[in-house]
PDB file of C-alpha atoms and ligand atoms in Angstrom:
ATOM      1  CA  UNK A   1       0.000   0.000   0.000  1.00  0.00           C
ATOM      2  CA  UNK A   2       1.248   3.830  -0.447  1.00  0.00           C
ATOM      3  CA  UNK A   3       2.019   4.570   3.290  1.00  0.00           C
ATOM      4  CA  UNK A   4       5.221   5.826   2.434  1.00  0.00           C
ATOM      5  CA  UNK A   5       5.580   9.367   3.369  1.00  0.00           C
ATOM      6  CA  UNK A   6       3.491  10.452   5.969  1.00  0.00           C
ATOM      7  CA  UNK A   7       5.297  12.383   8.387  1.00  0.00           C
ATOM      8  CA  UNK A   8       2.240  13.433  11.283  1.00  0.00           C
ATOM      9  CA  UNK A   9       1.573   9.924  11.615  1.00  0.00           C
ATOM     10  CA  UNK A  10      -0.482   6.625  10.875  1.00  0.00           C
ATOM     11  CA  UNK A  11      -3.206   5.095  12.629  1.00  0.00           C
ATOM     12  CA  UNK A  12      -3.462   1.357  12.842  1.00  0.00           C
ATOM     13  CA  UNK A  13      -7.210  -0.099  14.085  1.00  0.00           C
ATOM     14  CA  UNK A  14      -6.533  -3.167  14.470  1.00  0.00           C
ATOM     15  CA  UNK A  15      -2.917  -4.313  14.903  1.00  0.00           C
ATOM     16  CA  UNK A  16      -2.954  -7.759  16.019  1.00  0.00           C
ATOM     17  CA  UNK A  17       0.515  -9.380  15.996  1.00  0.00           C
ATOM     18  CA  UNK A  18       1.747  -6.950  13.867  1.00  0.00           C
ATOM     19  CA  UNK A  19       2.554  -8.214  10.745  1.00  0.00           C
ATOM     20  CA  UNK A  20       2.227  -4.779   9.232  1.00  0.00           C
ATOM     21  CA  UNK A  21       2.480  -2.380  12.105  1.00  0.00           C
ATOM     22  CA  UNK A  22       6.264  -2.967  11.119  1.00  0.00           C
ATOM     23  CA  UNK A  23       6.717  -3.409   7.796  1.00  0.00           C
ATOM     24  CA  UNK A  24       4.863  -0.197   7.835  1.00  0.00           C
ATOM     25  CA  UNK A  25       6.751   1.214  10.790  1.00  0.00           C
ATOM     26  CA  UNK A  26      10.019   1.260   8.652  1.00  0.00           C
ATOM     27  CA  UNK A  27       8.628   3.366   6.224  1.00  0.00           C
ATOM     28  CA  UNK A  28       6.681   5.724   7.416  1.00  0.00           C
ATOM     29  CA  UNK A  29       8.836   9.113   8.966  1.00  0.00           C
ATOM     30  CA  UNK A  30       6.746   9.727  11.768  1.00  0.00           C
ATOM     31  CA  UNK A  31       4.886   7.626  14.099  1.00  0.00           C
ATOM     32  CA  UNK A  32       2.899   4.939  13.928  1.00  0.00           C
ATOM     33  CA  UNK A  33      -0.320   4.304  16.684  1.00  0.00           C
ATOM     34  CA  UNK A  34      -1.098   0.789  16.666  1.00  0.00           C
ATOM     35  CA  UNK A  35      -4.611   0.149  18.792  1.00  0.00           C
ATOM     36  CA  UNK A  36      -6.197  -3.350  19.435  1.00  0.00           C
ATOM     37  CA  UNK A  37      -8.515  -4.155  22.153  1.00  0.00           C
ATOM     38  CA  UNK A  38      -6.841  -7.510  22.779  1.00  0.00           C
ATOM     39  CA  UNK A  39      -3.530  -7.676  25.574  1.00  0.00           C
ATOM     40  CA  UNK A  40      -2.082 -10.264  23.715  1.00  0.00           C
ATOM     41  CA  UNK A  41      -2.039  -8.868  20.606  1.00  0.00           C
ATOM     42  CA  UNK A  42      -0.646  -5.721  22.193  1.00  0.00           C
ATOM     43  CA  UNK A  43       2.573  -7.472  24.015  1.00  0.00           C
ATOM     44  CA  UNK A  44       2.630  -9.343  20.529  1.00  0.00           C
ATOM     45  CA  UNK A  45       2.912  -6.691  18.293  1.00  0.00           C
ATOM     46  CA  UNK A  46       4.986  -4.678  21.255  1.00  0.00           C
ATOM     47  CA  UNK A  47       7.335  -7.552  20.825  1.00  0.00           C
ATOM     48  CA  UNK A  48       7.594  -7.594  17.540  1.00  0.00           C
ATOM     49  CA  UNK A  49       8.334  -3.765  17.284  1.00  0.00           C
ATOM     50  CA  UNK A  50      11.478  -3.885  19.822  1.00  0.00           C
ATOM     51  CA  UNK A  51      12.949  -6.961  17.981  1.00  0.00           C
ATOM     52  CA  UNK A  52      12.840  -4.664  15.187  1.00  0.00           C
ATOM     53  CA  UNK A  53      14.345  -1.860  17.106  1.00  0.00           C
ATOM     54  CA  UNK A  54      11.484   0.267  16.248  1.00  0.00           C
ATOM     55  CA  UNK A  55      11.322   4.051  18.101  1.00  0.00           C
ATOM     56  CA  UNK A  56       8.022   4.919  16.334  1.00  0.00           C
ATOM     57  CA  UNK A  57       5.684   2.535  17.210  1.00  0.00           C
ATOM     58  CA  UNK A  58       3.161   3.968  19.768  1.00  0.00           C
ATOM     59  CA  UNK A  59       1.232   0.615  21.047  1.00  0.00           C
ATOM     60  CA  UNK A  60      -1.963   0.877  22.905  1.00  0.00           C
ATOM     61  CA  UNK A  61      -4.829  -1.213  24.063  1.00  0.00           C
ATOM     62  CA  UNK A  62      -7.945   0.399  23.106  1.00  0.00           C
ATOM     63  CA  UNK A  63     -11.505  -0.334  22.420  1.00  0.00           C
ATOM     64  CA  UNK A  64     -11.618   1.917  19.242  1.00  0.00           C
ATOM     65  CA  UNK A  65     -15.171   1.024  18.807  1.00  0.00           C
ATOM     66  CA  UNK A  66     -16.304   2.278  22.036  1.00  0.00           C
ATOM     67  CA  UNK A  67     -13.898   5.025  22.725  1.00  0.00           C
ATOM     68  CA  UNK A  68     -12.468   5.961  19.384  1.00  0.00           C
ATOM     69  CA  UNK A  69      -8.723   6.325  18.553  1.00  0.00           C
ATOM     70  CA  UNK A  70      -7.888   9.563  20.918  1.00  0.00           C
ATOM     71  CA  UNK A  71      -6.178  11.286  18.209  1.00  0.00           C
ATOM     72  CA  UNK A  72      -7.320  14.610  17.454  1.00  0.00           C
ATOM     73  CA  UNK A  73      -8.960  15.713  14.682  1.00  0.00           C
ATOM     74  CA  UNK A  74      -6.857  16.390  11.678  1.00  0.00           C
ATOM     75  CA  UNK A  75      -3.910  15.046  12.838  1.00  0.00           C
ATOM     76  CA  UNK A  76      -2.238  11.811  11.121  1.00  0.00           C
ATOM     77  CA  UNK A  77      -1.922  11.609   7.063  1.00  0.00           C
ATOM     78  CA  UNK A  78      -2.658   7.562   6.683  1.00  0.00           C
ATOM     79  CA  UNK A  79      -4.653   5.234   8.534  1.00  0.00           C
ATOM     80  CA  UNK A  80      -4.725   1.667   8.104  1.00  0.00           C
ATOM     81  CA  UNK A  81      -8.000  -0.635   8.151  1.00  0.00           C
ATOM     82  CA  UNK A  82      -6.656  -3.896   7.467  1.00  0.00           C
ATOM     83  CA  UNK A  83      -8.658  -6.825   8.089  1.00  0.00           C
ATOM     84  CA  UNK A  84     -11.345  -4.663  10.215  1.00  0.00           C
ATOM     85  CA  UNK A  85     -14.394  -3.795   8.502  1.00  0.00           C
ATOM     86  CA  UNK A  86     -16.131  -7.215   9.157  1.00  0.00           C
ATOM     87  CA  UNK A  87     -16.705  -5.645  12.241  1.00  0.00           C
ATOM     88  CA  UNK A  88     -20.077  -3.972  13.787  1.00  0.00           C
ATOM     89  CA  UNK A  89     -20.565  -0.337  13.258  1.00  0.00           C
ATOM     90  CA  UNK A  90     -18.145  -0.497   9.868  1.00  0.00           C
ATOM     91  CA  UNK A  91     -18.928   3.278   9.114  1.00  0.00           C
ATOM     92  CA  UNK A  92     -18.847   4.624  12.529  1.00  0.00           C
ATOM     93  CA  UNK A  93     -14.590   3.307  11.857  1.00  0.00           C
ATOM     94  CA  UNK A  94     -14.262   4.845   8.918  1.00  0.00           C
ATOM     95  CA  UNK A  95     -16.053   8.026  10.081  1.00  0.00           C
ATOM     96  CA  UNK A  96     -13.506   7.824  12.864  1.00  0.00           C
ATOM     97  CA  UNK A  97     -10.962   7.397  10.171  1.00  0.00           C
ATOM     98  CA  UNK A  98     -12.015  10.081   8.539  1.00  0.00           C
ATOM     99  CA  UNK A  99     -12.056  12.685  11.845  1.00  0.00           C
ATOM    100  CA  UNK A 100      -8.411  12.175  12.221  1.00  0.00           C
ATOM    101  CA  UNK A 101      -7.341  12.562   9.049  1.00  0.00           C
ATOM    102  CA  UNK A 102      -6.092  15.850   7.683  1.00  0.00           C
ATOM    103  CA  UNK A 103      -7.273  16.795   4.188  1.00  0.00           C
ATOM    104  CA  UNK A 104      -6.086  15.270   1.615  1.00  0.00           C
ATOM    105  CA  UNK A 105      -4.774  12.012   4.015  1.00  0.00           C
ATOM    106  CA  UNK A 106      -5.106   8.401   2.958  1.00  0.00           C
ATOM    107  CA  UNK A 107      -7.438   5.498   4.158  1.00  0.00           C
ATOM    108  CA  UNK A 108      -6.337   2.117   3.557  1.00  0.00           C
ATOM    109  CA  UNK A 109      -8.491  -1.052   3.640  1.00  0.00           C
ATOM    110  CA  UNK A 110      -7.354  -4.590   3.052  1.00  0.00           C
ATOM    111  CA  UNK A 111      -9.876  -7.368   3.801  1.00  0.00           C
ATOM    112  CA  UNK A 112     -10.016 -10.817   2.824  1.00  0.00           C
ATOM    113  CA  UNK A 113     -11.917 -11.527  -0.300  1.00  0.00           C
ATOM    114  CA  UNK A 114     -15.519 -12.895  -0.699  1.00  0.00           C
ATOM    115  CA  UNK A 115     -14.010 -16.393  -1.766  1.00  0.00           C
ATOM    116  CA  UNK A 116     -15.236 -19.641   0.478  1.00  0.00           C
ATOM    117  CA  UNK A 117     -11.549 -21.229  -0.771  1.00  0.00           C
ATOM    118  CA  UNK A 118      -9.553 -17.985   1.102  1.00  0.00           C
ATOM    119  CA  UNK A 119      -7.709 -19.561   4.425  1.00  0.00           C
ATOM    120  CA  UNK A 120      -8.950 -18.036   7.552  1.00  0.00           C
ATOM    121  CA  UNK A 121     -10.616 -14.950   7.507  1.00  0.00           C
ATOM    122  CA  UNK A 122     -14.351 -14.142   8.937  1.00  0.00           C
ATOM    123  CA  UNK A 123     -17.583 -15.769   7.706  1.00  0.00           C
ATOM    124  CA  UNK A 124     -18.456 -14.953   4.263  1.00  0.00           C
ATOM    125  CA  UNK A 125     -22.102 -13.848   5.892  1.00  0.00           C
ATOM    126  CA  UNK A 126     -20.424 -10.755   7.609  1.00  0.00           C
ATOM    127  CA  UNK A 127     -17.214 -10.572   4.824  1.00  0.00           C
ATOM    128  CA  UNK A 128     -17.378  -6.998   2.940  1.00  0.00           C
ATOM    129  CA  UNK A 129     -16.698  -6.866  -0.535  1.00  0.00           C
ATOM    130  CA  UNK A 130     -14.370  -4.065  -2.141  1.00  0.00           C
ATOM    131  CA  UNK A 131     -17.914  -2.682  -3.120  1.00  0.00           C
ATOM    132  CA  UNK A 132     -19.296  -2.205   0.086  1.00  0.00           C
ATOM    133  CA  UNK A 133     -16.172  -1.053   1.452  1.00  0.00           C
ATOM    134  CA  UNK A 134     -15.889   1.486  -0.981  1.00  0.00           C
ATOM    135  CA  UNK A 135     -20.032   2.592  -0.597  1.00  0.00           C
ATOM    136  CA  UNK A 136     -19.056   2.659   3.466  1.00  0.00           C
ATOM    137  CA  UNK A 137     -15.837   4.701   2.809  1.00  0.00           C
ATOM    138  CA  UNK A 138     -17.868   7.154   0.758  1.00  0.00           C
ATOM    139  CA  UNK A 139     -20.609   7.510   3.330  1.00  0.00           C
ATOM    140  CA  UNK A 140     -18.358   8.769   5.568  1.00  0.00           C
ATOM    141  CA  UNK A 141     -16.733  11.229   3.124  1.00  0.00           C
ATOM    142  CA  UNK A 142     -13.847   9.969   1.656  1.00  0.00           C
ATOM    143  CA  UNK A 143     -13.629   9.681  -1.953  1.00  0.00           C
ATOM    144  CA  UNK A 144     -12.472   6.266  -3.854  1.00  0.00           C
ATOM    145  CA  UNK A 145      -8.348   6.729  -5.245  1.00  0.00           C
ATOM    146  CA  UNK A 146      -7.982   3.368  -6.561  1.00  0.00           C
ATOM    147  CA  UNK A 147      -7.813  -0.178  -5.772  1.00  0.00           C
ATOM    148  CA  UNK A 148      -4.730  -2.526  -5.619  1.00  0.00           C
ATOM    149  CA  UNK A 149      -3.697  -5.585  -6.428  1.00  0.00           C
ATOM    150  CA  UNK A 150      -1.724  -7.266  -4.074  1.00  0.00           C
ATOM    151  CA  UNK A 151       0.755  -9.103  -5.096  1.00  0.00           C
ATOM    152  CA  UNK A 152       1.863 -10.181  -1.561  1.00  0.00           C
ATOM    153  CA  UNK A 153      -1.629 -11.715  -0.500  1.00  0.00           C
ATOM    154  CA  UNK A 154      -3.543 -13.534  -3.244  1.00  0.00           C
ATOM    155  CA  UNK A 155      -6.760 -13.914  -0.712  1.00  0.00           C
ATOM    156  CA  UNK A 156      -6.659 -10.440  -0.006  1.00  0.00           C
ATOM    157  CA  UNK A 157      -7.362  -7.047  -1.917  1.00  0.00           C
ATOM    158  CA  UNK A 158      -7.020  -3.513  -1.050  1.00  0.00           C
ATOM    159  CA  UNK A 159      -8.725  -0.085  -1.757  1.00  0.00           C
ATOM    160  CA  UNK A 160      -7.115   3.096  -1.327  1.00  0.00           C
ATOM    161  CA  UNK A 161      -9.395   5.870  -0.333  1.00  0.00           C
ATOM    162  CA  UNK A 162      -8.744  10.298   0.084  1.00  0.00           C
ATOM    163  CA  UNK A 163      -9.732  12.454   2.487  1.00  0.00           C
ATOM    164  CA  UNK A 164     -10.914  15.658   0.066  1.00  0.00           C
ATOM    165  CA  UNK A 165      -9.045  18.976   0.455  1.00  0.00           C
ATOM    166  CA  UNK A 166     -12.337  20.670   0.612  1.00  0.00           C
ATOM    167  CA  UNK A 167     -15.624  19.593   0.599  1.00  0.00           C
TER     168      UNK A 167
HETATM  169  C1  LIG B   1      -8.635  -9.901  12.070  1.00  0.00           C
HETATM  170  S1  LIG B   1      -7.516  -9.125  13.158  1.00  0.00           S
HETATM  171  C2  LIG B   1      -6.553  -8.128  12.015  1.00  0.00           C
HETATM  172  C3  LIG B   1      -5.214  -7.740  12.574  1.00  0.00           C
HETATM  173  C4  LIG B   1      -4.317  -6.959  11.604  1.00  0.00           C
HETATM  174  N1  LIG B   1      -4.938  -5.729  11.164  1.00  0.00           N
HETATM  175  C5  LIG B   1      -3.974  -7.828  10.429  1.00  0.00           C
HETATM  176  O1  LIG B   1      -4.544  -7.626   9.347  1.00  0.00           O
HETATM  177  O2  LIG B   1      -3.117  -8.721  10.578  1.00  0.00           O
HETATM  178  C6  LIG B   1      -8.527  -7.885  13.931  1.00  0.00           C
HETATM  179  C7  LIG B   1      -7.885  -7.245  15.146  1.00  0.00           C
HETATM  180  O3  LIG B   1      -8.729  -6.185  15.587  1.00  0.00           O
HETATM  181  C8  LIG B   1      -8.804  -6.221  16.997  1.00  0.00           C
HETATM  182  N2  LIG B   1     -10.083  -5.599  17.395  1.00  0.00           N
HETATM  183  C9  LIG B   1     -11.328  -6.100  17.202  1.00  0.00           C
HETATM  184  N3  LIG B   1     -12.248  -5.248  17.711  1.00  0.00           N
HETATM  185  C10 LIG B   1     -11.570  -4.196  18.224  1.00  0.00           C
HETATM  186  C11 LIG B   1     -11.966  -2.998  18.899  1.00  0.00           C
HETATM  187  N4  LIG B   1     -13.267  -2.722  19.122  1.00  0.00           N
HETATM  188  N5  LIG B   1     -11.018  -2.129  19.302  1.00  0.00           N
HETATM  189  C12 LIG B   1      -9.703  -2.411  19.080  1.00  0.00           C
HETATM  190  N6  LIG B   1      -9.260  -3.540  18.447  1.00  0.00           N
HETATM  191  C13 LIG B   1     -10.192  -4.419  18.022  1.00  0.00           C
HETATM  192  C14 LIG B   1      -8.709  -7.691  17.352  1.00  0.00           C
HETATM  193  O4  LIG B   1      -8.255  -7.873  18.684  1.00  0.00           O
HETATM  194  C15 LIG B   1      -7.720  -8.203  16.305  1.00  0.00           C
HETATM  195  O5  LIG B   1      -6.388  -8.169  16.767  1.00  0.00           O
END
């Protein structure tokens, strides 16, 4: 995904163990705020972050659902919704996404894809297709950049969305 860049920061909902809190860490310039509600996911990703001698990870356990991301408005240029939007309330994340966002910032989404065959991954009942993520994302105000093919996760796909200028 384009995260490189961003210097105000990134927002991660959703880190779990990690695998790209840091991959993303490394090339991002400022930091990073990776939230999951779940302590073990926390000291795993934590883990994973000092291993990697990693300065701008910010880990936190949070309930992002209930109590947001406590960033202020305007204030990181990407946020990450990877593997997420299966979740209740998809647009009240994105509208969250969209609060701390400055204009012009970047949402991106990777979620499995609607296949039965895909490994793992949520039931196909409550599984979002690129469509719906995209009608979501654009209910809360962002506008659609592009999707992307990625070649790193053949179950997976990903949408890139913008937070307008001006509106
Ligand atoms: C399917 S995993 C995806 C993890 C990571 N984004 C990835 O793609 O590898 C979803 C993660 O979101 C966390 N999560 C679920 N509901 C949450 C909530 N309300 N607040 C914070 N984290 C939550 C879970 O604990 C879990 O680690």
């Amino acid at each position: 995904m384009d995260c490189a860049g961003p210097r105000k920061g990134v927002v991660e909902f959703g880190c779990g163990y990690g695998i790209f809190t840091v991959p993303a860490a490394r090339l991002v310039q400022g930091p990073i705020f990776a939230l999951d509600i779940d302590p073990n996911m926390v000291s795993a990703c934590a883990a994973k972050a000092r291993e990697s001698r990693l300065t701008n990870v910010k880990i936190e356990q949070r309930d992002f659902l209930a109590q947001g991301t406590g960033r202020p408005d305007s204030s990181v240029d990407y946020t990450m919704l990877f593997n997420i939007l299966h979740l209740e309330h998809p647009v009240d994340l994105l509208n969250e996404a969209y609060r701390i966002l400055v204009p012009g910032g970047k949402l991106g989404i990777i979620h499995w894809k609607h296949d039965q065959n895909a490994p793992r991954g949520p039931s196909l009942s409550i599984r979002p297709t690129p469509e719906q993520c995209r009608t979501w994302s654009e209910q809360a105000g962002f506008e659609f950049s592009r999707s992307e093919e990625l070649c790193c996760c053949s179950w997976h796909y990903g949408l890139m969305m913008t937070k307008p200028v001006s509106r």
